[in-house]
Tab-separated table of C-alpha atoms in Angstrom:
chain	number	residue	atom	x	y	z
A	1	MET	CA	26.222	-27.925	-24.690
A	2	ASP	CA	24.644	-27.960	-21.237
A	3	SER	CA	24.403	-24.756	-19.304
A	4	VAL	CA	25.775	-24.579	-15.766
A	5	PHE	CA	22.258	-23.392	-14.919
A	6	SER	CA	20.490	-26.388	-16.477
A	7	ASN	CA	19.252	-27.471	-13.060
A	8	VAL	CA	17.369	-24.185	-12.538
A	9	ASP	CA	13.604	-24.738	-12.579
A	10	ARG	CA	11.217	-22.247	-14.106
A	11	ALA	CA	9.689	-20.146	-11.347
A	12	PRO	CA	5.913	-19.716	-11.208
A	13	GLU	CA	4.464	-16.376	-12.243
A	14	ASP	CA	3.984	-13.884	-9.415
A	15	PRO	CA	0.334	-14.398	-8.376
A	16	ILE	CA	-0.406	-10.675	-8.690
A	17	LEU	CA	1.813	-9.609	-11.591
A	18	GLY	CA	0.913	-12.825	-13.415
A	19	VAL	CA	-2.654	-11.554	-13.693
A	20	THR	CA	-1.444	-8.711	-15.899
A	21	VAL	CA	0.582	-11.108	-18.048
A	22	ALA	CA	-2.533	-13.194	-18.673
A	23	TYR	CA	-4.599	-10.063	-19.331
A	24	ASN	CA	-2.092	-8.739	-21.868
A	25	ASN	CA	-2.193	-12.046	-23.733
A	26	ASP	CA	-5.991	-12.010	-24.000
A	27	PRO	CA	-7.176	-10.633	-27.391
A	28	SER	CA	-10.772	-10.058	-26.211
A	29	PRO	CA	-11.988	-6.440	-26.666
A	30	SER	CA	-14.092	-6.766	-23.512
A	31	LYS	CA	-11.233	-7.829	-21.244
A	32	LEU	CA	-10.918	-6.063	-17.890
A	33	ASN	CA	-7.910	-6.057	-15.561
A	34	LEU	CA	-8.860	-5.694	-11.891
A	35	GLY	CA	-5.737	-7.401	-10.588
A	36	VAL	CA	-2.881	-4.932	-10.168
A	37	GLY	CA	-3.131	-2.109	-7.653
A	38	ALA	CA	-2.555	0.907	-9.888
A	39	TYR	CA	-4.871	3.860	-10.404
A	40	ARG	CA	-6.631	4.159	-13.739
A	41	THR	CA	-8.476	7.094	-15.297
A	42	GLU	CA	-12.223	7.531	-15.608
A	43	VAL	CA	-12.835	10.819	-17.405
A	44	VAL	CA	-11.316	12.570	-20.437
A	45	SER	CA	-9.460	15.371	-18.704
A	46	SER	CA	-8.064	16.198	-15.291
A	47	ALA	CA	-9.288	18.837	-12.875
A	48	TYR	CA	-6.876	21.409	-14.269
A	49	LEU	CA	-7.354	20.481	-17.952
A	50	LEU	CA	-3.610	20.240	-18.322
A	51	SER	CA	-3.431	16.610	-19.357
A	52	ILE	CA	-5.708	14.800	-21.762
A	53	PHE	CA	-5.982	11.053	-21.421
A	54	VAL	CA	-8.028	8.051	-22.425
A	55	GLU	CA	-10.221	6.204	-19.934
A	56	GLY	CA	-8.620	3.239	-18.204
A	57	LYS	CA	-5.043	4.457	-18.617
A	58	PRO	CA	-2.352	5.303	-16.023
A	59	LEU	CA	-2.592	8.825	-14.626
A	60	VAL	CA	0.312	11.223	-14.116
A	61	LEU	CA	-0.838	13.905	-11.685
A	62	ASP	CA	-0.736	17.475	-12.965
A	63	VAL	CA	1.195	18.552	-9.888
A	64	VAL	CA	3.779	15.837	-10.596
A	65	ARG	CA	4.229	17.090	-14.172
A	66	ARG	CA	4.691	20.653	-12.876
A	67	ALA	CA	7.247	19.530	-10.298
A	68	GLU	CA	9.140	17.560	-12.947
A	69	GLN	CA	9.167	20.546	-15.283
A	70	GLN	CA	10.515	22.734	-12.503
A	71	LEU	CA	13.300	20.230	-11.873
A	72	VAL	CA	14.131	19.938	-15.584
A	73	ASN	CA	14.330	23.720	-15.917
A	74	ASP	CA	16.790	24.040	-13.019
A	75	PRO	CA	20.268	24.213	-14.602
A	76	SER	CA	21.968	23.676	-11.249
A	77	ARG	CA	20.642	20.100	-10.941
A	78	VAL	CA	23.179	17.344	-11.477
A	79	LYS	CA	23.098	13.541	-11.458
A	80	GLU	CA	25.655	12.898	-8.706
A	81	TYR	CA	25.099	10.167	-6.143
A	82	ILE	CA	23.001	11.296	-3.226
A	83	PRO	CA	23.841	10.247	0.361
A	84	ILE	CA	23.150	6.690	1.535
A	85	ALA	CA	20.219	7.998	3.584
A	86	GLY	CA	18.767	9.836	0.586
A	87	LEU	CA	17.666	13.430	0.128
A	88	ALA	CA	17.552	15.239	3.459
A	89	ASP	CA	14.538	17.373	2.485
A	90	PHE	CA	12.635	14.330	1.299
A	91	ASN	CA	13.299	12.505	4.572
A	92	LYS	CA	12.252	15.424	6.775
A	93	LEU	CA	9.104	16.093	4.772
A	94	SER	CA	8.165	12.411	4.647
A	95	ALA	CA	8.403	12.083	8.430
A	96	LYS	CA	6.315	15.240	8.802
A	97	LEU	CA	3.687	13.923	6.383
A	98	ILE	CA	3.089	10.657	8.217
A	99	LEU	CA	3.657	11.810	11.811
A	100	GLY	CA	2.198	15.328	11.607
A	101	ALA	CA	3.951	18.682	11.627
A	102	ASP	CA	3.558	19.052	15.404
A	103	SER	CA	4.738	15.539	16.296
A	104	PRO	CA	6.800	15.575	19.516
A	105	ALA	CA	8.898	12.731	18.065
A	106	ILE	CA	10.027	15.024	15.233
A	107	GLN	CA	10.492	18.038	17.491
A	108	GLU	CA	12.650	15.976	19.831
A	109	SER	CA	14.669	14.476	16.910
A	110	ARG	CA	13.641	10.949	17.887
A	111	VAL	CA	12.914	9.855	14.316
A	112	ALA	CA	15.472	8.255	11.992
A	113	THR	CA	14.204	8.473	8.393
A	114	ILE	CA	15.905	6.868	5.398
A	115	GLN	CA	14.856	7.201	1.750
A	116	CYS	CA	14.247	3.717	0.315
A	117	LEU	CA	13.008	2.007	-2.837
A	118	SER	CA	9.263	2.548	-2.425
A	119	GLY	CA	7.280	0.619	0.179
A	120	THR	CA	8.778	-2.781	-0.622
A	121	GLY	CA	12.333	-1.525	-0.224
A	122	SER	CA	11.420	0.288	2.991
A	123	LEU	CA	9.999	-2.917	4.444
A	124	ARG	CA	13.048	-4.923	3.415
A	125	VAL	CA	15.555	-2.423	4.834
A	126	GLY	CA	13.568	-2.290	8.076
A	127	ALA	CA	13.452	-6.087	8.240
A	128	GLU	CA	17.204	-6.412	7.657
A	129	PHE	CA	17.869	-3.848	10.391
A	130	LEU	CA	15.602	-5.660	12.853
A	131	LYS	CA	17.180	-9.035	12.123
A	132	LYS	CA	20.599	-7.627	12.939
A	133	HIS	CA	19.800	-5.342	15.892
A	134	TYR	CA	16.509	-6.394	17.507
A	135	HIS	CA	16.269	-9.095	20.150
A	136	GLN	CA	13.256	-10.837	18.576
A	137	SER	CA	13.266	-12.333	15.091
A	138	VAL	CA	9.595	-13.320	14.840
A	139	ILE	CA	7.126	-11.043	13.063
A	140	PHE	CA	3.351	-11.476	13.189
A	141	ILE	CA	1.557	-10.444	10.004
A	142	PRO	CA	-2.200	-10.347	9.317
A	143	LYS	CA	-3.936	-13.227	7.582
A	144	PRO	CA	-4.458	-12.466	4.779
A	145	THR	CA	-1.960	-9.785	3.813
A	146	TRP	CA	-0.195	-8.482	0.712
A	147	GLY	CA	1.428	-11.477	-0.981
A	148	ASN	CA	4.898	-9.942	-0.894
A	149	HIS	CA	4.965	-9.395	2.890
A	150	PRO	CA	5.943	-12.933	3.982
A	151	LYS	CA	8.623	-13.131	1.286
A	152	VAL	CA	10.162	-9.800	2.271
A	153	PHE	CA	10.438	-10.757	5.933
A	154	ASN	CA	11.445	-14.386	5.403
A	155	LEU	CA	14.274	-13.466	3.045
A	156	ALA	CA	15.516	-10.913	5.568
A	157	GLY	CA	15.841	-13.756	8.079
A	158	LEU	CA	12.750	-13.093	10.199
A	159	SER	CA	10.366	-15.864	11.180
A	160	VAL	CA	6.826	-15.143	9.961
A	161	GLU	CA	3.751	-15.990	12.032
A	162	TYR	CA	0.159	-14.950	11.347
A	163	TYR	CA	-2.579	-13.322	13.368
A	164	ARG	CA	-6.245	-13.556	12.454
A	165	TYR	CA	-7.556	-10.491	10.642
A	166	TYR	CA	-10.300	-11.162	8.103
A	167	ASP	CA	-13.567	-12.950	8.862
A	168	PRO	CA	-14.939	-14.571	5.662
A	169	ALA	CA	-18.360	-14.989	7.283
A	170	THR	CA	-18.871	-11.258	7.827
A	171	ARG	CA	-16.376	-10.096	5.187
A	172	GLY	CA	-15.156	-7.785	7.917
A	173	LEU	CA	-12.564	-7.703	10.701
A	174	ASP	CA	-12.059	-10.696	12.969
A	175	PHE	CA	-11.296	-8.368	15.854
A	176	GLN	CA	-11.613	-10.946	18.611
A	177	GLY	CA	-9.317	-13.337	16.764
A	178	LEU	CA	-6.813	-10.522	16.228
A	179	LEU	CA	-6.760	-9.666	19.941
A	180	GLU	CA	-6.418	-13.316	20.949
A	181	ASP	CA	-3.533	-14.002	18.562
A	182	LEU	CA	-1.583	-10.863	19.426
A	183	GLY	CA	-2.297	-11.483	23.087
A	184	ALA	CA	-0.659	-14.900	22.733
A	185	ALA	CA	2.378	-13.559	20.859
A	186	PRO	CA	5.710	-13.739	22.689
A	187	SER	CA	6.794	-10.569	24.457
A	188	GLY	CA	8.761	-8.274	22.162
A	189	ALA	CA	7.558	-9.864	18.911
A	190	ILE	CA	7.304	-7.578	15.867
A	191	VAL	CA	3.785	-6.914	14.542
A	192	LEU	CA	3.097	-5.774	10.997
A	193	LEU	CA	0.157	-3.360	10.795
A	194	HIS	CA	-1.412	-1.856	7.669
A	195	ALA	CA	-1.731	1.858	8.451
A	196	CYS	CA	-4.938	2.149	6.413
A	197	ALA	CA	-6.732	0.522	3.457
A	198	HIS	CA	-5.682	-3.016	4.349
A	199	ASN	CA	-4.445	-4.944	1.315
A	200	PRO	CA	-6.077	-7.188	0.127
A	201	THR	CA	-9.274	-6.972	2.183
A	202	GLY	CA	-10.034	-3.238	2.360
A	203	VAL	CA	-11.071	-3.871	5.984
A	204	ASP	CA	-9.692	-1.445	8.602
A	205	PRO	CA	-10.151	-1.307	12.380
A	206	THR	CA	-12.250	1.556	13.744
A	207	PRO	CA	-10.458	4.272	15.775
A	208	GLU	CA	-11.771	2.592	18.928
A	209	GLN	CA	-10.423	-0.772	17.811
A	210	TRP	CA	-7.075	0.806	16.935
A	211	GLU	CA	-6.886	2.097	20.509
A	212	GLN	CA	-7.482	-1.392	21.903
A	213	ILE	CA	-4.844	-2.785	19.544
A	214	ARG	CA	-2.406	-0.112	20.700
A	215	GLN	CA	-3.010	-0.861	24.365
A	216	LEU	CA	-2.522	-4.588	23.798
A	217	ILE	CA	0.660	-4.121	21.768
A	218	ARG	CA	2.186	-1.794	24.336
A	219	SER	CA	1.165	-4.014	27.275
A	220	LYS	CA	2.922	-6.968	25.621
A	221	SER	CA	5.966	-4.880	24.631
A	222	LEU	CA	5.373	-5.823	20.998
A	223	LEU	CA	7.086	-3.729	18.315
A	224	PRO	CA	4.719	-2.257	15.702
A	225	PHE	CA	5.916	-2.042	12.098
A	226	PHE	CA	3.483	-0.026	9.968
A	227	ASP	CA	3.143	-0.412	6.228
A	228	SER	CA	1.710	2.884	4.969
A	229	ALA	CA	1.112	2.435	1.255
A	230	TYR	CA	-2.076	4.473	0.885
A	231	GLN	CA	-1.921	7.641	2.999
A	232	GLY	CA	-4.529	10.034	1.620
A	233	PHE	CA	-5.539	7.532	-1.029
A	234	ALA	CA	-8.032	5.691	1.186
A	235	SER	CA	-10.277	8.365	2.690
A	236	GLY	CA	-9.024	11.355	0.696
A	237	SER	CA	-7.549	12.867	3.877
A	238	LEU	CA	-3.829	12.611	4.642
A	239	ASP	CA	-4.462	13.149	8.351
A	240	THR	CA	-7.311	10.638	8.646
A	241	ASP	CA	-5.258	7.942	6.953
A	242	ALA	CA	-2.317	8.576	9.299
A	243	HIS	CA	-4.455	8.247	12.442
A	244	SER	CA	-3.319	4.747	13.383
A	245	VAL	CA	0.379	5.602	13.113
A	246	ARG	CA	0.032	8.855	15.022
A	247	THR	CA	-1.867	7.087	17.814
A	248	PHE	CA	1.104	4.788	18.398
A	249	VAL	CA	3.679	7.580	18.144
A	250	ALA	CA	1.729	9.820	20.563
A	251	ASP	CA	2.202	7.389	23.458
A	252	GLY	CA	5.981	7.844	23.333
A	253	GLY	CA	6.650	4.261	22.321
A	254	GLU	CA	8.839	3.036	19.497
A	255	CYS	CA	7.758	1.815	16.061
A	256	LEU	CA	8.797	1.485	12.427
A	257	ILE	CA	6.945	2.972	9.444
A	258	ALA	CA	7.380	2.107	5.778
A	259	GLN	CA	5.991	4.778	3.448
A	260	SER	CA	5.284	4.613	-0.279
A	261	TYR	CA	4.481	7.398	-2.749
A	262	ALA	CA	3.475	4.948	-5.498
A	263	LYS	CA	-0.260	5.365	-5.024
A	264	ASN	CA	-0.800	8.798	-3.487
A	265	MET	CA	1.460	10.592	-5.972
A	266	GLY	CA	1.169	8.067	-8.793
A	267	LEU	CA	4.948	7.531	-8.732
A	268	TYR	CA	4.786	3.759	-9.179
A	269	GLY	CA	7.786	3.377	-11.450
A	270	GLU	CA	9.928	5.972	-9.666
A	271	ARG	CA	10.168	3.707	-6.593
A	272	VAL	CA	9.932	6.420	-3.953
A	273	GLY	CA	9.580	5.475	-0.315
A	274	ALA	CA	10.868	6.087	3.185
A	275	LEU	CA	11.568	4.091	6.320
A	276	SER	CA	11.087	5.947	9.597
A	277	ILE	CA	12.089	4.460	12.934
A	278	VAL	CA	10.664	6.279	15.942
A	279	CYS	CA	12.951	5.918	18.946
A	280	LYS	CA	12.956	6.816	22.644
A	281	SER	CA	15.631	9.503	22.342
A	282	ALA	CA	17.557	11.577	19.821
A	283	ASP	CA	20.754	9.738	20.718
A	284	VAL	CA	19.195	6.347	19.991
A	285	ALA	CA	17.702	7.645	16.726
A	286	SER	CA	21.125	8.848	15.596
A	287	LYS	CA	22.682	5.457	16.316
A	288	VAL	CA	19.810	3.653	14.596
A	289	GLU	CA	20.213	5.796	11.471
A	290	SER	CA	23.928	5.010	11.343
A	291	GLN	CA	23.167	1.272	11.401
A	292	VAL	CA	20.354	1.468	8.843
A	293	LYS	CA	22.828	3.129	6.468
A	294	LEU	CA	25.082	0.081	6.902
A	295	VAL	CA	22.150	-2.057	5.748
A	296	VAL	CA	21.600	0.102	2.663
A	297	ARG	CA	25.232	0.463	1.584
A	298	PRO	CA	25.833	-3.155	0.440
A	299	MET	CA	22.235	-3.522	-0.787
A	300	TYR	CA	21.928	-0.674	-3.330
A	301	SER	CA	24.449	1.886	-2.057
A	302	SER	CA	22.228	4.959	-2.374
A	303	PRO	CA	18.677	5.615	-3.584
A	304	PRO	CA	17.641	7.274	-6.875
A	305	ILE	CA	17.313	11.043	-6.988
A	306	HIS	CA	14.517	11.855	-9.412
A	307	GLY	CA	11.371	10.552	-7.717
A	308	ALA	CA	12.396	11.800	-4.295
A	309	SER	CA	13.091	15.236	-5.791
A	310	ILE	CA	9.554	15.310	-7.211
A	311	VAL	CA	8.083	14.493	-3.794
A	312	ALA	CA	10.261	17.034	-1.988
A	313	THR	CA	9.392	19.742	-4.531
A	314	ILE	CA	5.664	19.159	-4.022
A	315	LEU	CA	5.804	18.905	-0.225
A	316	LYS	CA	7.992	22.031	0.103
A	317	SER	CA	5.628	24.265	-1.913
A	318	SER	CA	2.374	25.229	-0.200
A	319	ASP	CA	0.713	25.800	-3.593
A	320	MET	CA	1.826	22.448	-5.005
A	321	TYR	CA	0.973	20.675	-1.762
A	322	ASN	CA	-2.565	22.098	-1.841
A	323	ASP	CA	-2.979	21.133	-5.483
A	324	TRP	CA	-1.746	17.635	-4.666
A	325	THR	CA	-4.315	17.207	-1.887
A	326	ILE	CA	-7.067	18.210	-4.337
A	327	GLU	CA	-5.934	15.694	-6.960
A	328	LEU	CA	-5.427	13.052	-4.272
A	329	LYS	CA	-8.946	13.536	-2.944
A	330	GLY	CA	-10.244	13.321	-6.499
A	331	MET	CA	-8.638	9.886	-6.909
A	332	ALA	CA	-9.929	8.679	-3.529
A	333	ASP	CA	-13.427	9.994	-4.243
A	334	ARG	CA	-13.525	8.226	-7.608
A	335	ILE	CA	-12.678	4.906	-5.945
A	336	ILE	CA	-15.368	5.488	-3.300
A	337	SER	CA	-17.804	6.279	-6.122
A	338	MET	CA	-16.902	3.019	-7.877
A	339	ARG	CA	-17.712	1.134	-4.684
A	340	GLN	CA	-21.126	2.766	-4.496
A	341	GLN	CA	-21.868	2.163	-8.182
A	342	LEU	CA	-20.879	-1.498	-8.005
A	343	PHE	CA	-22.920	-2.079	-4.854
A	344	GLU	CA	-26.025	-0.398	-6.289
A	345	ALA	CA	-25.703	-2.241	-9.617
A	346	LEU	CA	-25.475	-5.621	-7.853
A	347	GLN	CA	-28.536	-4.742	-5.790
A	348	ALA	CA	-30.452	-3.596	-8.873
A	349	LYS	CA	-29.655	-6.855	-10.675
A	350	GLY	CA	-30.773	-8.877	-7.676
A	351	THR	CA	-27.485	-10.726	-7.371
A	352	PRO	CA	-27.791	-13.220	-4.481
A	353	GLY	CA	-25.929	-12.370	-1.298
A	354	ASP	CA	-25.177	-9.370	0.895
A	355	TRP	CA	-22.817	-7.042	-0.961
A	356	SER	CA	-22.708	-4.255	1.631
A	357	HIS	CA	-19.071	-5.102	2.388
A	358	ILE	CA	-18.172	-3.389	-0.898
A	359	ILE	CA	-19.100	0.009	0.539
A	360	LYS	CA	-17.941	-0.799	4.076
A	361	GLN	CA	-14.415	-1.635	2.944
A	362	ILE	CA	-12.018	1.180	2.059
A	363	GLY	CA	-9.122	1.938	-0.257
A	364	MET	CA	-8.016	0.547	-3.580
A	365	PHE	CA	-9.049	-3.069	-3.029
A	366	THR	CA	-12.259	-4.958	-2.356
A	367	PHE	CA	-12.280	-8.506	-1.074
A	368	THR	CA	-15.355	-9.660	-2.992
A	369	GLY	CA	-15.847	-13.006	-1.287
A	370	LEU	CA	-15.742	-14.787	-4.648
A	371	ASN	CA	-13.997	-18.168	-4.527
A	372	LYS	CA	-11.274	-19.493	-6.841
A	373	GLU	CA	-13.723	-21.371	-9.036
A	374	GLN	CA	-15.893	-18.290	-9.479
A	375	VAL	CA	-12.839	-16.171	-10.306
A	376	ALA	CA	-11.695	-18.717	-12.900
A	377	PHE	CA	-15.204	-18.758	-14.391
A	378	MET	CA	-15.259	-14.951	-14.706
A	379	THR	CA	-11.873	-14.977	-16.398
A	380	LYS	CA	-12.832	-17.709	-18.863
A	381	GLU	CA	-16.343	-16.541	-19.700
A	382	TYR	CA	-16.113	-12.756	-19.226
A	383	HIS	CA	-12.381	-12.032	-19.658
A	384	ILE	CA	-12.232	-10.355	-16.239
A	385	TYR	CA	-8.869	-10.710	-14.501
A	386	MET	CA	-8.281	-10.590	-10.741
A	387	THR	CA	-6.254	-12.451	-8.138
A	388	SER	CA	-7.553	-15.943	-7.328
A	389	ASP	CA	-8.587	-14.896	-3.800
A	390	GLY	CA	-11.317	-12.657	-5.260
A	391	ARG	CA	-9.546	-9.369	-4.631
A	392	ILE	CA	-10.392	-6.646	-7.149
A	393	SER	CA	-8.826	-3.242	-7.651
A	394	MET	CA	-11.576	-0.634	-7.564
A	395	ALA	CA	-9.238	1.774	-9.356
A	396	GLY	CA	-9.328	-0.506	-12.405
A	397	LEU	CA	-13.094	-0.127	-12.628
A	398	SER	CA	-15.036	2.643	-14.380
A	399	THR	CA	-18.665	3.643	-14.802
A	400	LYS	CA	-18.528	2.103	-18.280
A	401	THR	CA	-17.210	-1.265	-17.080
A	402	VAL	CA	-19.370	-1.713	-13.946
A	403	PRO	CA	-22.236	-3.409	-15.880
A	404	HIS	CA	-19.831	-5.960	-17.406
A	405	LEU	CA	-18.413	-6.800	-13.967
A	406	VAL	CA	-21.887	-7.072	-12.431
A	407	ASP	CA	-23.009	-9.458	-15.189
A	408	ALA	CA	-19.935	-11.597	-14.512
A	409	ILE	CA	-20.382	-11.619	-10.721
A	410	HIS	CA	-24.077	-12.439	-11.067
A	411	ALA	CA	-23.345	-15.340	-13.403
A	412	ALA	CA	-20.528	-16.596	-11.153
A	413	VAL	CA	-22.547	-16.672	-7.926
A	414	THR	CA	-25.630	-18.179	-9.569
A	415	ARG	CA	-23.855	-20.778	-11.718
A	416	VAL	CA	-20.661	-21.666	-9.808
A	417	VAL	CA	-20.845	-22.870	-6.208
């Protein structure tokens, strides 16, 4: 008997998540997954010796385990629905984390913050709100960008255009192209900006370049929409990684910010995020919040309680907050160390090409410059998995696996054109 869904075609694997599927199906003992952006362990115990783990496995932060235990031990906690906007403490503390404790926007109650389903959900809620209430429906996103960005905005009804960002020749920022494309954007267009640790390239503007970008965006009355997925995870400093956002908020203008706690607290599966919309006045912010809640209500009604409670518990406690910053810096430093080790190993092997971009880029990902054919070769011959554009997750690398990756890269660039 035919199904009423017989005409449904099989969808292709997600280009990022599909890498993990292929990796899991590979029986090779030397296989290495550098595709998915999730932190992996390097050593045998954490800084506080509270959790023992095996190298290359997911890490649950000690401070997260302590916060969870505190929540479990609280007999007053229940599992009732939380408000549409989420936990009030979580929202206040999230806005403070990204904007700074002394932000005039917070002090003047000009920020509407809604708890959402991690960074992806925050982007989607923001996009749905803009489609309904903003006068422009075109959004300019960097080329390249995270593969999910165009889908999120397209499905929300926004029209996606691209601005130049990455220069393959220098493996750095195409700053002139960026300025030209944003300068040609229609007045009022939305502009997606990666707050730090650009995904997939790892290439960020300098503070001076950020200032020029800000001036251009404000002069054209463009609306910035920040995706902040890596605050504290890129440089190891929460304040440094929030610089771009705070620069735009300091000028009194409006913007949107999507936050995720997947990376910096390791809460990937808890789906914890926030959408903040910085407005011109407290009255406007209040109205905006009321409309964002109308977006959320028919979408998922209200957000989950557990992950947001973990974040709020950590951010409310000065001791836990300090411990978190130490663990966070440890993760960031390990990724920076992996960059240095990979760069030095490629140099030592005499691999053709200039690999300095590995240590110039920042954050979880490195845009290696390897082409699709070289990536396919490394997967087939060395069982190394990454996205076809040559992006690798530095967090998936360890001191033990650097030599294997270097051998593969060397063979790829010398044998595959």
